[in-house]
């Protein structure tokens, strides 16, 4: 089946890109930095029990034209169509997110989309849908040396038929995700998306997760805790009221707040504050 078309003019306007339209490493790096800077990671529809469609028309309407964000299947699905429209050779991959979890949490669901781009004989791991620790540059595969990106230093190691991506924080390598080397089909994403967007045990159904990686800092909103991490490594944390959460969604993440979200935001803020008082 041919790849569904994407309005490149509208997409490039959305992320502020006005450079060449060719399959080059420079273009890939530029797009990989601009996408998470302008399009926030968010799964508010899941939190509000509205579901997530992977239909390309629905994704484009939501992310490109309505100014919303999305999670991995939406964001990387859109990015894949953009790259293929430019002539890039792209393979679809799937894996498990490990960031923020420990071994005691048990195995994570295989519920993440990433991509492998082959360019001039080299393979690159591409992922613009990973929330607060998203790489802001493609990562070269086949090497295990540290790779410096605009925000953090990463490395990718092959282990048991998977790419294990790690991020260095305070001198410690922390796992980000493990992605299967063997490509998958789009129907696999439909199954994963169904779990992520509708299952009561999906993390997105329980907490508010929003993130954006601007040129100077990463912004991460987890329930009512806003973390601002500068590129220098300095961090500041703020605990927000419901009204402040709504204002932050608009001012920092560029998301117009739907009044129907209020009840769900009140619930996650109340739960987060109760945990904070206990802890």
Short mmCIF file of C-alpha atoms in Angstrom, two decimals:
data_model
loop_
_atom_site.label_atom_id
_atom_site.label_comp_id
_atom_site.label_asym_id
_atom_site.label_seq_id
_atom_site.Cartn_x
_atom_site.Cartn_y
_atom_site.Cartn_z
CA UNK A 1 0.00 0.00 0.00
CA UNK A 2 1.34 3.49 -0.82
CA UNK A 3 2.20 5.73 2.11
CA UNK A 4 -0.63 8.23 2.84
CA UNK A 5 0.39 11.73 1.82
CA UNK A 6 1.13 14.51 4.28
CA UNK A 7 0.85 18.26 3.68
CA UNK A 8 4.55 19.09 3.89
CA UNK A 9 3.96 22.84 3.67
CA UNK A 10 1.63 22.74 6.67
CA UNK A 11 3.88 20.38 8.63
CA UNK A 12 6.99 22.49 8.03
CA UNK A 13 5.08 25.62 9.08
CA UNK A 14 4.01 23.77 12.26
CA UNK A 15 7.63 23.05 13.26
CA UNK A 16 9.21 26.21 11.85
CA UNK A 17 11.31 24.55 9.15
CA UNK A 18 12.20 26.30 5.90
CA UNK A 19 15.24 24.32 4.75
CA UNK A 20 15.92 21.88 1.91
CA UNK A 21 13.48 19.09 1.08
CA UNK A 22 15.86 16.23 0.43
CA UNK A 23 16.92 12.95 2.00
CA UNK A 24 20.13 14.09 3.69
CA UNK A 25 21.56 13.69 7.17
CA UNK A 26 21.47 17.44 7.69
CA UNK A 27 17.74 17.55 6.93
CA UNK A 28 17.08 14.54 9.17
CA UNK A 29 18.91 16.21 12.05
CA UNK A 30 17.10 19.51 11.58
CA UNK A 31 13.67 17.89 11.51
CA UNK A 32 14.50 15.62 14.46
CA UNK A 33 15.35 18.68 16.57
CA UNK A 34 12.45 20.87 15.47
CA UNK A 35 9.66 18.30 15.80
CA UNK A 36 9.86 17.80 19.61
CA UNK A 37 10.58 21.50 20.09
CA UNK A 38 7.24 22.50 18.56
CA UNK A 39 4.98 19.45 18.91
CA UNK A 40 4.40 18.36 22.51
CA UNK A 41 4.24 14.78 23.65
CA UNK A 42 0.83 14.26 25.26
CA UNK A 43 -1.86 11.64 25.73
CA UNK A 44 -4.63 13.84 27.10
CA UNK A 45 -7.23 12.07 24.96
CA UNK A 46 -6.44 8.80 26.74
CA UNK A 47 -6.68 10.43 30.16
CA UNK A 48 -10.06 11.90 29.19
CA UNK A 49 -11.32 8.57 27.78
CA UNK A 50 -11.59 9.91 24.23
CA UNK A 51 -9.39 7.35 22.50
CA UNK A 52 -6.63 7.81 19.94
CA UNK A 53 -7.04 7.32 16.19
CA UNK A 54 -4.04 6.41 14.05
CA UNK A 55 -5.85 7.25 10.83
CA UNK A 56 -3.46 9.62 9.01
CA UNK A 57 -6.19 12.19 8.37
CA UNK A 58 -7.09 12.25 12.06
CA UNK A 59 -3.44 12.48 13.12
CA UNK A 60 -2.74 15.33 10.71
CA UNK A 61 -5.85 17.24 11.76
CA UNK A 62 -4.96 16.90 15.44
CA UNK A 63 -1.23 17.59 15.33
CA UNK A 64 -0.68 19.78 12.29
CA UNK A 65 -3.88 21.79 12.04
CA UNK A 66 -5.37 21.80 15.57
CA UNK A 67 -2.09 22.52 17.35
CA UNK A 68 -2.25 19.47 19.60
CA UNK A 69 0.46 16.94 20.35
CA UNK A 70 0.30 13.18 20.56
CA UNK A 71 2.09 10.10 21.78
CA UNK A 72 4.52 7.80 20.03
CA UNK A 73 2.21 6.16 17.48
CA UNK A 74 0.79 9.49 16.35
CA UNK A 75 4.05 11.43 16.36
CA UNK A 76 6.34 8.83 14.85
CA UNK A 77 3.66 7.77 12.38
CA UNK A 78 3.44 11.36 11.15
CA UNK A 79 7.23 11.75 11.13
CA UNK A 80 7.61 8.54 9.13
CA UNK A 81 5.26 9.85 6.44
CA UNK A 82 7.17 13.13 6.31
CA UNK A 83 10.50 11.34 5.93
CA UNK A 84 9.25 8.99 3.25
CA UNK A 85 7.76 11.94 1.35
CA UNK A 86 11.26 13.41 1.28
CA UNK A 87 12.77 10.18 -0.05
CA UNK A 88 14.19 8.66 3.14
CA UNK A 89 14.34 4.89 3.53
CA UNK A 90 12.41 4.18 6.75
CA UNK A 91 11.64 0.95 8.60
CA UNK A 92 9.05 0.70 11.38
CA UNK A 93 10.20 -0.68 14.74
CA UNK A 94 8.53 -1.48 18.07
CA UNK A 95 9.74 -1.85 21.62
CA UNK A 96 9.31 -1.15 25.32
CA UNK A 97 9.81 2.14 27.18
CA UNK A 98 12.06 1.68 30.23
CA UNK A 99 12.56 5.29 31.31
CA UNK A 100 11.12 5.99 34.75
CA UNK A 101 10.69 2.32 35.64
CA UNK A 102 12.76 -0.10 37.69
CA UNK A 103 13.16 -3.86 37.42
CA UNK A 104 10.80 -4.25 40.39
CA UNK A 105 8.01 -2.79 38.24
CA UNK A 106 8.09 -5.93 36.11
CA UNK A 107 8.29 -6.16 32.31
CA UNK A 108 6.89 -3.20 30.44
CA UNK A 109 4.36 -3.74 27.63
CA UNK A 110 5.73 -3.80 24.10
CA UNK A 111 3.94 -0.61 23.30
CA UNK A 112 6.27 1.91 21.65
CA UNK A 113 6.96 2.97 18.04
CA UNK A 114 10.38 3.99 16.73
CA UNK A 115 12.04 3.92 13.31
CA UNK A 116 15.26 2.95 11.57
CA UNK A 117 16.43 5.24 8.77
CA UNK A 118 19.13 4.01 6.38
CA UNK A 119 21.09 6.78 4.72
CA UNK A 120 24.30 6.47 2.69
CA UNK A 121 24.89 2.96 4.04
CA UNK A 122 24.44 3.94 7.71
CA UNK A 123 21.47 3.11 9.93
CA UNK A 124 20.01 5.63 12.37
CA UNK A 125 17.53 5.17 15.21
CA UNK A 126 14.85 7.85 14.83
CA UNK A 127 12.27 8.61 17.53
CA UNK A 128 10.42 11.90 18.05
CA UNK A 129 7.68 10.46 20.28
CA UNK A 130 9.37 9.66 23.57
CA UNK A 131 8.25 12.35 25.99
CA UNK A 132 10.65 14.05 28.39
CA UNK A 133 13.74 12.08 27.41
CA UNK A 134 13.21 12.11 23.63
CA UNK A 135 16.49 12.24 21.69
CA UNK A 136 16.64 15.54 19.83
CA UNK A 137 18.84 14.01 17.14
CA UNK A 138 18.93 10.70 15.28
CA UNK A 139 21.21 8.11 16.93
CA UNK A 140 23.73 6.19 14.83
CA UNK A 141 23.31 2.43 15.05
CA UNK A 142 26.11 -0.13 14.94
CA UNK A 143 28.25 1.76 17.46
CA UNK A 144 28.08 1.78 21.26
CA UNK A 145 30.01 4.98 21.91
CA UNK A 146 28.29 7.95 23.60
CA UNK A 147 26.47 10.28 21.19
CA UNK A 148 25.96 13.90 22.16
CA UNK A 149 22.61 15.44 21.18
CA UNK A 150 21.38 19.00 21.76
CA UNK A 151 19.98 18.04 25.18
CA UNK A 152 21.55 14.82 26.47
CA UNK A 153 24.18 12.20 25.75
CA UNK A 154 22.88 8.82 24.59
CA UNK A 155 24.28 5.48 23.55
CA UNK A 156 22.69 2.55 21.73
CA UNK A 157 23.85 -1.01 22.30
CA UNK A 158 22.62 -4.19 20.64
CA UNK A 159 21.45 -6.77 23.17
CA UNK A 160 19.43 -9.95 22.62
CA UNK A 161 18.09 -8.87 19.25
CA UNK A 162 17.18 -5.38 20.44
CA UNK A 163 18.57 -1.88 20.44
CA UNK A 164 18.98 -0.76 24.05
CA UNK A 165 19.03 3.03 24.25
CA UNK A 166 20.50 4.64 27.36
CA UNK A 167 20.83 8.24 28.55
CA UNK A 168 23.58 9.59 30.79
CA UNK A 169 22.47 11.55 33.84
CA UNK A 170 24.89 12.61 36.56
CA UNK A 171 27.47 10.11 35.37
CA UNK A 172 25.04 7.19 35.37
CA UNK A 173 23.69 5.44 32.26
CA UNK A 174 19.92 4.98 32.58
CA UNK A 175 17.81 2.82 30.23
CA UNK A 176 15.44 4.72 27.96
CA UNK A 177 13.92 1.97 25.85
CA UNK A 178 14.68 -1.28 24.08
CA UNK A 179 13.52 -1.61 20.50
CA UNK A 180 13.36 -4.81 18.48
CA UNK A 181 15.72 -4.93 15.50
CA UNK A 182 13.18 -6.75 13.32
CA UNK A 183 10.68 -4.37 11.62
CA UNK A 184 6.93 -4.55 12.26
CA UNK A 185 3.77 -3.83 10.26
CA UNK A 186 1.27 -1.03 10.86
CA UNK A 187 -1.33 -3.51 12.08
CA UNK A 188 1.00 -4.20 15.03
CA UNK A 189 0.78 -0.54 16.00
CA UNK A 190 -3.01 -0.71 15.87
CA UNK A 191 -2.93 -3.50 18.45
CA UNK A 192 -0.44 -1.63 20.65
CA UNK A 193 -2.40 1.59 20.34
CA UNK A 194 -5.60 -0.16 21.35
CA UNK A 195 -3.96 -1.26 24.60
CA UNK A 196 -2.26 2.10 25.25
CA UNK A 197 -5.38 4.14 24.60
CA UNK A 198 -8.15 1.97 26.08
CA UNK A 199 -6.81 -0.49 28.65
CA UNK A 200 -7.52 0.58 32.25
CA UNK A 201 -3.96 -0.35 33.26
CA UNK A 202 -2.39 1.83 30.59
CA UNK A 203 -0.25 4.48 32.27
CA UNK A 204 -1.73 7.15 30.03
CA UNK A 205 -5.20 6.48 31.47
CA UNK A 206 -3.98 7.23 35.00
CA UNK A 207 -1.67 10.24 34.79
CA UNK A 208 -1.21 13.44 32.85
CA UNK A 209 2.01 13.27 30.81
CA UNK A 210 3.09 16.21 28.68
CA UNK A 211 6.59 17.10 27.44
CA UNK A 212 8.36 19.45 25.06
CA UNK A 213 12.09 19.77 24.30
CA UNK A 214 12.71 23.42 23.43
CA UNK A 215 16.15 24.56 22.24
CA UNK A 216 17.16 25.78 25.72
CA UNK A 217 15.33 23.34 28.03
CA UNK A 218 13.15 20.30 28.44
CA UNK A 219 9.71 20.87 29.95
CA UNK A 220 7.95 17.89 31.52
CA UNK A 221 4.54 17.95 33.19
CA UNK A 222 3.64 14.83 35.20
CA UNK A 223 0.22 15.35 36.75
CA UNK A 224 0.80 18.71 38.48
CA UNK A 225 4.60 18.55 38.74
CA UNK A 226 6.31 20.73 36.18
CA UNK A 227 10.02 20.02 35.72
CA UNK A 228 12.19 22.43 33.76
CA UNK A 229 15.62 21.00 32.90
CA UNK A 230 17.99 23.41 31.23
CA UNK A 231 20.53 22.20 28.68
CA UNK A 232 23.19 23.04 31.29
CA UNK A 233 21.72 20.31 33.55
CA UNK A 234 20.11 22.61 36.09
CA UNK A 235 16.60 21.67 37.13
CA UNK A 236 13.67 23.38 38.79
CA UNK A 237 10.42 21.78 39.91
CA UNK A 238 7.04 23.42 40.46
CA UNK A 239 3.85 21.92 41.91
CA UNK A 240 0.82 23.46 40.23
CA UNK A 241 -2.83 24.04 40.99
CA UNK A 242 -5.44 22.88 38.49
CA UNK A 243 -5.67 26.39 37.08
CA UNK A 244 -1.89 26.57 36.79
CA UNK A 245 -1.85 23.22 34.98
CA UNK A 246 -4.32 24.57 32.42
CA UNK A 247 -2.28 27.76 32.00
CA UNK A 248 0.92 25.74 31.63
CA UNK A 249 -0.63 23.55 28.95
CA UNK A 250 -1.34 26.70 26.98
CA UNK A 251 1.71 28.84 27.72
CA UNK A 252 4.50 26.24 27.66
CA UNK A 253 3.08 23.43 25.55
CA UNK A 254 0.91 25.44 23.17
CA UNK A 255 -2.18 23.32 23.81
CA UNK A 256 -5.60 24.96 23.85
CA UNK A 257 -7.42 23.53 26.87
CA UNK A 258 -10.81 21.95 26.28
CA UNK A 259 -13.23 22.73 29.16
CA UNK A 260 -14.23 19.04 29.21
CA UNK A 261 -10.76 18.16 30.50
CA UNK A 262 -11.29 19.97 33.81
CA UNK A 263 -12.74 17.05 35.77
CA UNK A 264 -9.90 14.73 34.76
CA UNK A 265 -7.27 17.36 35.55
CA UNK A 266 -8.83 17.93 38.97
CA UNK A 267 -8.65 14.18 39.68
CA UNK A 268 -4.97 13.78 38.75
CA UNK A 269 -3.96 16.93 40.64
CA UNK A 270 -5.85 15.83 43.76
CA UNK A 271 -4.27 12.37 43.61
CA UNK A 272 -0.79 13.79 43.10
CA UNK A 273 -1.15 16.21 45.99
CA UNK A 274 -2.42 13.45 48.28
CA UNK A 275 0.65 11.34 47.48
CA UNK A 276 2.94 14.33 48.01
CA UNK A 277 1.44 15.10 51.44
CA UNK A 278 1.95 11.49 52.49
CA UNK A 279 5.48 11.30 51.24
#
